Amino acid sequence: MATASFIVPSLACALRSTLLGEDNGLKAARDRPAIAIVKLPSVRPTIECKESRIGKKPVVVPANVNITLEGQHIRVNGLLGELSQTYPNEIKVERDPSGFIKISKAVETRRANQMHGLFRTLTDNMVVGVSKGFEKKLQLVGVGYRAAVEGSDLVMNLGFSHPVRLAVPAGIKVTVEANTSITVSGRDKSVVGQFAADIRKWRPPEPYKGKGIKYADEVIRRKEGKAGKKK
């Protein structure tokens, strides 16, 4: 507080002397030449994007698959049907003279680097899907659990008071063997995987007895049941 009471009157006196034209030692400061301040534009650091390990691999096109490229849009035709995909502007797709499809980055940005490997994988999935297809197998485990295909619906008895009825999406084929083995197949990998997940979520396998709907290659981590009271 003592310092504040000393500084404030000093500033007031200096201001009064300046207004009255008195020379109180500030003349030298006033006579100094003005210093120009130049603001330099900020320079962002250059982003170095590594080449995607998956994205740099060319996509092999079998002889029975036809590819049509129209700008950023691609159509893939094969024995199992047709699939299409539109690429963002950050991704460049071109047909190699040897028959391969090459996916590359149109610009060097972090977003382009993230999408490079993704769209290469999506393109390869389309080629495999229309030529060979994809499938998911599920198994029903439980007393009284069974499934059947009725028209365009999959009907399952899973211990509820009523059967579970699921409409099979377009482009998907569902077969049931021995009432407990379900196979979902189709050309679109994402649709096959999503419909298989929709089936499984009605009765996820429980860890004690393993009852429920599980993928054929799924390993259920079993838990030991609680022991009863000893007499």
C-alpha positions as a printed Julia matrix, in Angstrom:
231×3 Matrix{Float64}:
   0.0     0.0     0.0
   2.91    2.41    0.74
   4.31    1.86   -2.74
   0.93    2.56   -4.41
   0.52    5.84   -2.5
   3.97    6.95   -3.72
   3.52    6.03   -7.41
   0.09    7.59   -8.01
   1.08   11.21   -6.98
   4.28   10.91   -9.07
   2.29   10.04  -12.18
  -0.1    12.92  -11.5
   2.78   15.4   -11.18
   4.39   14.2   -14.4
   1.09   14.6   -16.25
   0.61   18.14  -14.84
   4.14   19.16  -15.89
   3.56   17.84  -19.39
   0.31   19.79  -19.8
   2.0    23.04  -18.56
   4.97   22.61  -20.92
   7.48   22.14  -18.13
  10.67   20.19  -18.78
  10.73   17.41  -16.24
  13.05   15.03  -17.96
  10.46   13.68  -20.44
  11.71   15.83  -23.36
  14.4    13.35  -24.31
  11.83   10.61  -24.48
   9.54   12.76  -26.65
  12.31   13.67  -29.06
  13.29   10.06  -29.74
  12.38    8.78  -33.25
   9.32    6.57  -33.46
   9.95    2.86  -33.85
   7.8     1.12  -36.48
   6.35   -2.2   -35.37
   5.81   -4.71  -38.17
   3.56   -7.7   -37.49
   4.81  -10.77  -39.31
   2.25  -13.31  -40.53
   2.2   -16.58  -38.61
   3.56  -19.59  -40.48
   1.94  -22.96  -39.76
   4.25  -25.93  -39.57
   4.11  -28.28  -42.54
   2.23  -31.51  -41.83
   4.19  -34.55  -42.88
   1.75  -37.37  -43.68
   3.16  -40.88  -43.93
   1.97  -43.13  -46.7
  -0.74  -45.51  -45.51
   0.54  -49.08  -45.35
  -2.84  -50.4   -46.55
  -3.72  -47.53  -48.86
  -0.6   -47.86  -51.02
  -1.46  -51.46  -51.99
  -3.23  -51.72  -55.37
  -6.61  -53.45  -55.57
  -6.52  -56.6   -57.72
  -9.49  -56.87  -60.1
 -10.46  -60.4   -61.24
 -11.3   -61.06  -64.88
 -15.01  -61.54  -64.11
 -15.37  -58.08  -62.5
 -16.13  -54.95  -64.53
 -15.07  -51.51  -63.22
 -16.6   -48.21  -64.36
 -14.96  -44.94  -63.26
 -16.75  -41.6   -63.62
 -14.82  -38.88  -61.84
 -15.06  -39.56  -58.09
 -17.68  -42.31  -58.58
 -16.98  -46.0   -59.14
 -19.31  -48.87  -60.09
 -18.26  -52.49  -59.63
 -20.16  -55.27  -61.45
 -19.69  -58.98  -60.93
 -21.43  -62.33  -60.74
 -23.25  -61.41  -57.51
 -24.49  -57.98  -58.6
 -23.35  -54.35  -58.52
 -21.91  -52.03  -55.88
 -20.98  -48.36  -56.11
 -18.98  -45.85  -54.11
 -18.34  -42.09  -54.24
 -14.92  -40.9   -53.11
 -14.24  -37.58  -51.35
 -12.14  -34.94  -53.09
  -9.16  -35.77  -50.87
  -8.92  -39.23  -52.48
  -7.94  -39.98  -56.08
  -8.91  -43.26  -57.76
  -7.56  -44.42  -61.1
  -7.38  -47.57  -63.19
  -3.91  -48.9   -63.85
  -3.16  -50.15  -67.42
  -2.35  -53.56  -65.96
  -5.9   -53.81  -64.54
  -5.3   -52.79  -60.93
  -7.16  -50.02  -59.13
  -4.88  -47.5   -57.46
  -6.11  -45.39  -54.53
  -3.98  -42.36  -53.69
  -4.18  -39.03  -51.84
  -5.07  -35.96  -53.9
  -3.75  -33.61  -51.19
  -1.34  -33.93  -48.28
  -3.57  -33.34  -45.28
  -4.25  -35.23  -42.08
  -7.83  -35.96  -43.2
  -6.63  -37.38  -46.53
  -4.14  -39.58  -44.7
  -6.9   -40.93  -42.45
  -9.2   -41.75  -45.38
  -6.52  -43.24  -47.65
  -6.45  -46.71  -46.11
 -10.2   -46.68  -45.39
 -11.29  -46.16  -49.0
  -8.73  -48.63  -50.28
 -10.3   -51.24  -47.97
 -13.84  -50.29  -49.07
 -12.83  -50.62  -52.73
 -11.29  -54.05  -52.15
 -14.43  -55.15  -50.26
 -16.59  -54.19  -53.24
 -14.44  -56.19  -55.67
 -14.44  -59.26  -53.4
 -18.15  -58.83  -52.64
 -19.4   -58.9   -56.24
 -17.09  -61.81  -57.16
 -17.07  -64.08  -54.09
 -19.39  -62.51  -51.51
 -19.22  -62.44  -47.72
 -20.9   -64.53  -45.06
 -21.42  -64.68  -41.32
 -22.37  -67.84  -39.43
 -24.26  -67.8   -36.14
 -25.17  -70.58  -33.72
 -28.21  -70.79  -31.42
 -27.34  -72.37  -28.06
 -30.15  -73.14  -25.61
 -32.99  -75.56  -24.96
 -35.86  -74.78  -27.32
 -33.9   -72.2   -29.31
 -34.53  -72.62  -33.04
 -34.77  -70.59  -36.22
 -36.45  -70.85  -39.62
 -36.84  -68.81  -42.79
 -40.44  -67.96  -43.67
 -40.7   -66.09  -46.96
 -38.5   -62.99  -46.66
 -38.37  -63.15  -42.84
 -36.14  -64.89  -40.34
 -38.2   -66.27  -37.46
 -36.5   -67.26  -34.19
 -37.79  -68.84  -30.99
 -35.53  -67.56  -28.22
 -37.46  -68.17  -25.03
 -39.7   -65.11  -25.28
 -43.51  -65.26  -25.11
 -43.59  -64.72  -28.88
 -41.3   -65.55  -31.84
 -38.81  -62.91  -33.03
 -39.38  -62.01  -36.69
 -36.72  -60.11  -38.66
 -37.12  -58.9   -42.26
 -34.16  -59.95  -44.41
 -32.6   -56.88  -46.12
 -32.39  -56.65  -49.9
 -29.3   -58.31  -51.33
 -28.94  -60.61  -48.29
 -29.5   -64.37  -48.28
 -30.25  -66.27  -45.06
 -30.15  -70.04  -44.7
 -30.83  -72.19  -41.62
 -29.43  -75.66  -41.01
 -30.56  -78.05  -38.28
 -32.79  -75.28  -36.84
 -29.85  -73.81  -34.9
 -27.23  -72.77  -37.48
 -27.82  -69.48  -39.33
 -25.77  -68.32  -42.33
 -26.04  -64.71  -43.55
 -24.44  -64.03  -46.95
 -24.36  -61.22  -49.49
 -22.17  -58.99  -51.64
 -22.09  -55.97  -49.3
 -19.82  -56.71  -46.34
 -21.23  -53.94  -44.14
 -24.85  -55.05  -44.65
 -23.95  -58.7   -43.95
 -22.16  -57.77  -40.75
 -24.92  -55.43  -39.58
 -27.73  -57.96  -40.1
 -25.71  -60.65  -38.3
 -25.23  -58.23  -35.39
 -28.98  -57.48  -35.38
 -29.68  -61.21  -35.02
 -27.16  -61.68  -32.23
 -28.35  -58.76  -30.11
 -31.69  -60.48  -29.42
 -29.94  -63.06  -27.22
 -26.26  -62.24  -26.61
 -24.49  -65.3   -25.14
 -24.4   -65.23  -21.35
 -21.12  -66.2   -19.64
 -22.38  -68.89  -17.23
 -23.96  -71.57  -19.41
 -23.19  -70.02  -22.81
 -26.86  -69.76  -23.78
 -27.76  -67.31  -26.52
 -26.82  -66.47  -30.11
 -23.11  -66.45  -30.88
 -20.94  -66.22  -33.96
 -19.67  -69.59  -35.12
 -16.05  -68.62  -34.44
 -16.8   -66.65  -31.26
 -15.17  -67.75  -28.01
 -17.28  -67.1   -24.91
 -15.36  -66.43  -21.72
 -17.2   -68.56  -19.2
 -17.69  -67.62  -15.56
 -18.08  -69.97  -12.63
 -21.51  -69.91  -11.02
 -22.0   -68.94   -7.42
 -21.7   -71.84   -5.01
 -24.67  -72.61   -2.81
 -24.6   -72.51    0.97
 -23.05  -75.54    2.62
 -25.29  -77.42    5.01
